[in-house]
Amino acid sequence: MRATALRLPEAAGPRSGEGSALRLLIVGDSSAAGVGASHQDEALAGRLAQALATRLGQPVGWQLIATSGHRSEQALAAFEAAEVAPADVLITSLGVNDVVDQIAPAQALAALDRIHALATERAGVRLSVHCAAPPMQQFPLLPQPLRWFFGRQAACFNAALSSAVEGQASRHVLHLPEAMQRNAVELMAEDGFHPGPRGYALWAEALADQVVASLPRLSIYSPS
């Protein structure tokens, strides 16, 4: 499968944007990097900044630190080495490569914990939203029974993630919106493994709703 899979590039375009209403820090893997979209404007980061700007009525600042193929521990190392701008909200998109490479959930979640802690210390983040792993049992690229097996492993990762952040007011888990889970194949890129532009748009809208709902409780943003 690795030898024959179609390899799409990361989305082109800048990996940061200026804005005063809210500041985002996005850390992750190929989906965070926008594989499956041609430009960051059509990928997760750009779509999320646009969705939040619409809701808040002002431009949103953002910074993207993401590399295709990264597991959670590799994303942590990349984050540690990066120059990080001040941010209010951390978004992580990690877990698929941990599942594929058979990394124990506890090991991956320890890296996520460290990313959250560093984002709080270095960037001033006060809210972290961790994106759950997608329904890998629906990925067209994966043959059976691998598709079924990775789907089960992704579900185990998500259960461990939800348990790990339970009771932490500043950390939340976002599962992919129901529309993406029902129509995963139609919303995927041609590689059968990543979202396409329509998938990224739905994902970003769900993330924006989650972020906006959490802001008042943490006193991050008060509309004028």
PDB file of N, CA, C and O in Angstrom, residues 96 99-100 102 133-139 142-159 181:
ATOM      1  N   VAL A  96      -3.577   9.898  13.122  1.00  0.00           N
ATOM      2  CA  VAL A  96      -3.649   8.934  12.023  1.00  0.00           C
ATOM      3  C   VAL A  96      -2.315   8.214  11.850  1.00  0.00           C
ATOM      4  O   VAL A  96      -2.269   6.988  11.710  1.00  0.00           O
ATOM      5  N   VAL A  99      -1.658   5.717  14.503  1.00  0.00           N
ATOM      6  CA  VAL A  99      -2.397   4.483  14.247  1.00  0.00           C
ATOM      7  C   VAL A  99      -1.685   3.642  13.181  1.00  0.00           C
ATOM      8  O   VAL A  99      -1.472   2.440  13.367  1.00  0.00           O
ATOM      9  N   VAL A 100      -1.316   4.285  12.066  1.00  0.00           N
ATOM     10  CA  VAL A 100      -0.677   3.556  10.971  1.00  0.00           C
ATOM     11  C   VAL A 100       0.640   2.919  11.420  1.00  0.00           C
ATOM     12  O   VAL A 100       0.946   1.768  11.059  1.00  0.00           O
ATOM     13  N   GLN A 102       1.376   2.104  14.424  1.00  0.00           N
ATOM     14  CA  GLN A 102       1.129   1.271  15.604  1.00  0.00           C
ATOM     15  C   GLN A 102       1.828   1.793  16.859  1.00  0.00           C
ATOM     16  O   GLN A 102       2.473   1.031  17.603  1.00  0.00           O
ATOM     17  N   ALA A 133      -9.099  11.334  15.670  1.00  0.00           N
ATOM     18  CA  ALA A 133      -8.743  10.632  14.430  1.00  0.00           C
ATOM     19  C   ALA A 133     -10.006  10.395  13.601  1.00  0.00           C
ATOM     20  O   ALA A 133     -11.091  10.185  14.144  1.00  0.00           O
ATOM     21  N   PRO A 134      -9.886  10.436  12.282  1.00  0.00           N
ATOM     22  CA  PRO A 134     -11.051  10.252  11.406  1.00  0.00           C
ATOM     23  C   PRO A 134     -11.482   8.792  11.340  1.00  0.00           C
ATOM     24  O   PRO A 134     -10.777   7.896  11.840  1.00  0.00           O
ATOM     25  N   PRO A 135     -12.626   8.508  10.701  1.00  0.00           N
ATOM     26  CA  PRO A 135     -13.106   7.125  10.567  1.00  0.00           C
ATOM     27  C   PRO A 135     -12.292   6.373   9.506  1.00  0.00           C
ATOM     28  O   PRO A 135     -12.682   6.286   8.344  1.00  0.00           O
ATOM     29  N   MET A 136     -11.172   5.823   9.911  1.00  0.00           N
ATOM     30  CA  MET A 136     -10.261   5.192   8.959  1.00  0.00           C
ATOM     31  C   MET A 136     -10.861   3.952   8.308  1.00  0.00           C
ATOM     32  O   MET A 136     -10.393   3.519   7.255  1.00  0.00           O
ATOM     33  N   GLN A 137     -11.908   3.398   8.900  1.00  0.00           N
ATOM     34  CA  GLN A 137     -12.575   2.241   8.288  1.00  0.00           C
ATOM     35  C   GLN A 137     -13.284   2.612   6.994  1.00  0.00           C
ATOM     36  O   GLN A 137     -13.729   1.728   6.249  1.00  0.00           O
ATOM     37  N   GLN A 138     -13.356   3.913   6.680  1.00  0.00           N
ATOM     38  CA  GLN A 138     -13.979   4.357   5.442  1.00  0.00           C
ATOM     39  C   GLN A 138     -12.980   4.866   4.408  1.00  0.00           C
ATOM     40  O   GLN A 138     -13.374   5.330   3.341  1.00  0.00           O
ATOM     41  N   PHE A 139     -11.683   4.781   4.688  1.00  0.00           N
ATOM     42  CA  PHE A 139     -10.681   5.292   3.765  1.00  0.00           C
ATOM     43  C   PHE A 139     -10.576   4.381   2.533  1.00  0.00           C
ATOM     44  O   PHE A 139     -10.170   3.216   2.654  1.00  0.00           O
ATOM     45  N   LEU A 142      -7.337   2.143   1.806  1.00  0.00           N
ATOM     46  CA  LEU A 142      -6.974   0.980   2.610  1.00  0.00           C
ATOM     47  C   LEU A 142      -7.749  -0.262   2.172  1.00  0.00           C
ATOM     48  O   LEU A 142      -8.977  -0.231   2.105  1.00  0.00           O
ATOM     49  N   PRO A 143      -7.054  -1.347   1.894  1.00  0.00           N
ATOM     50  CA  PRO A 143      -7.750  -2.599   1.568  1.00  0.00           C
ATOM     51  C   PRO A 143      -8.270  -3.266   2.846  1.00  0.00           C
ATOM     52  O   PRO A 143      -7.774  -3.007   3.941  1.00  0.00           O
ATOM     53  N   GLN A 144      -9.274  -4.112   2.680  1.00  0.00           N
ATOM     54  CA  GLN A 144      -9.707  -4.932   3.810  1.00  0.00           C
ATOM     55  C   GLN A 144      -8.752  -6.120   3.955  1.00  0.00           C
ATOM     56  O   GLN A 144      -8.224  -6.596   2.959  1.00  0.00           O
ATOM     57  N   PRO A 145      -8.492  -6.590   5.195  1.00  0.00           N
ATOM     58  CA  PRO A 145      -9.072  -6.140   6.448  1.00  0.00           C
ATOM     59  C   PRO A 145      -8.328  -4.978   7.113  1.00  0.00           C
ATOM     60  O   PRO A 145      -8.626  -4.627   8.245  1.00  0.00           O
ATOM     61  N   LEU A 146      -7.337  -4.392   6.426  1.00  0.00           N
ATOM     62  CA  LEU A 146      -6.577  -3.305   7.022  1.00  0.00           C
ATOM     63  C   LEU A 146      -7.487  -2.123   7.348  1.00  0.00           C
ATOM     64  O   LEU A 146      -7.325  -1.469   8.382  1.00  0.00           O
ATOM     65  N   ARG A 147      -8.438  -1.854   6.473  1.00  0.00           N
ATOM     66  CA  ARG A 147      -9.366  -0.744   6.694  1.00  0.00           C
ATOM     67  C   ARG A 147     -10.126  -0.927   8.007  1.00  0.00           C
ATOM     68  O   ARG A 147     -10.237  -0.014   8.819  1.00  0.00           O
ATOM     69  N   TRP A 148     -10.650  -2.127   8.204  1.00  0.00           N
ATOM     70  CA  TRP A 148     -11.364  -2.432   9.444  1.00  0.00           C
ATOM     71  C   TRP A 148     -10.436  -2.320  10.655  1.00  0.00           C
ATOM     72  O   TRP A 148     -10.797  -1.732  11.684  1.00  0.00           O
ATOM     73  N   PHE A 149      -9.242  -2.873  10.522  1.00  0.00           N
ATOM     74  CA  PHE A 149      -8.298  -2.868  11.650  1.00  0.00           C
ATOM     75  C   PHE A 149      -7.923  -1.445  12.048  1.00  0.00           C
ATOM     76  O   PHE A 149      -7.960  -1.090  13.232  1.00  0.00           O
ATOM     77  N   PHE A 150      -7.559  -0.595  11.077  1.00  0.00           N
ATOM     78  CA  PHE A 150      -7.188   0.782  11.401  1.00  0.00           C
ATOM     79  C   PHE A 150      -8.389   1.559  11.943  1.00  0.00           C
ATOM     80  O   PHE A 150      -8.224   2.459  12.771  1.00  0.00           O
ATOM     81  N   GLY A 151      -9.600   1.247  11.462  1.00  0.00           N
ATOM     82  CA  GLY A 151     -10.789   1.887  12.018  1.00  0.00           C
ATOM     83  C   GLY A 151     -10.938   1.592  13.494  1.00  0.00           C
ATOM     84  O   GLY A 151     -11.253   2.490  14.295  1.00  0.00           O
ATOM     85  N   ARG A 152     -10.716   0.341  13.869  1.00  0.00           N
ATOM     86  CA  ARG A 152     -10.787  -0.034  15.282  1.00  0.00           C
ATOM     87  C   ARG A 152      -9.695   0.659  16.084  1.00  0.00           C
ATOM     88  O   ARG A 152      -9.933   1.135  17.205  1.00  0.00           O
ATOM     89  N   GLN A 153      -8.494   0.717  15.539  1.00  0.00           N
ATOM     90  CA  GLN A 153      -7.389   1.364  16.245  1.00  0.00           C
ATOM     91  C   GLN A 153      -7.635   2.866  16.403  1.00  0.00           C
ATOM     92  O   GLN A 153      -7.314   3.458  17.438  1.00  0.00           O
ATOM     93  N   ALA A 154      -8.199   3.505  15.368  1.00  0.00           N
ATOM     94  CA  ALA A 154      -8.522   4.931  15.463  1.00  0.00           C
ATOM     95  C   ALA A 154      -9.567   5.173  16.535  1.00  0.00           C
ATOM     96  O   ALA A 154      -9.493   6.158  17.295  1.00  0.00           O
ATOM     97  N   ALA A 155     -10.550   4.289  16.636  1.00  0.00           N
ATOM     98  CA  ALA A 155     -11.568   4.424  17.676  1.00  0.00           C
ATOM     99  C   ALA A 155     -10.954   4.282  19.068  1.00  0.00           C
ATOM    100  O   ALA A 155     -11.327   5.005  20.005  1.00  0.00           O
ATOM    101  N   CYS A 156     -10.003   3.378  19.226  1.00  0.00           N
ATOM    102  CA  CYS A 156      -9.307   3.221  20.509  1.00  0.00           C
ATOM    103  C   CYS A 156      -8.511   4.471  20.850  1.00  0.00           C
ATOM    104  O   CYS A 156      -8.499   4.923  22.004  1.00  0.00           O
ATOM    105  N   PHE A 157      -7.836   5.041  19.842  1.00  0.00           N
ATOM    106  CA  PHE A 157      -7.099   6.287  20.057  1.00  0.00           C
ATOM    107  C   PHE A 157      -8.047   7.391  20.524  1.00  0.00           C
ATOM    108  O   PHE A 157      -7.757   8.127  21.471  1.00  0.00           O
ATOM    109  N   ASN A 158      -9.194   7.503  19.882  1.00  0.00           N
ATOM    110  CA  ASN A 158     -10.138   8.561  20.226  1.00  0.00           C
ATOM    111  C   ASN A 158     -10.701   8.387  21.630  1.00  0.00           C
ATOM    112  O   ASN A 158     -10.901   9.366  22.357  1.00  0.00           O
ATOM    113  N   ALA A 159     -10.974   7.155  22.012  1.00  0.00           N
ATOM    114  CA  ALA A 159     -11.474   6.902  23.356  1.00  0.00           C
ATOM    115  C   ALA A 159     -10.431   7.292  24.403  1.00  0.00           C
ATOM    116  O   ALA A 159     -10.748   7.906  25.434  1.00  0.00           O
ATOM    117  N   GLN A 181     -18.455  12.074   8.438  1.00  0.00           N
ATOM    118  CA  GLN A 181     -18.375  10.650   8.720  1.00  0.00           C
ATOM    119  C   GLN A 181     -19.338   9.862   7.841  1.00  0.00           C
ATOM    120  O   GLN A 181     -19.028   8.751   7.403  1.00  0.00           O
TER     121      GLN A 181
END
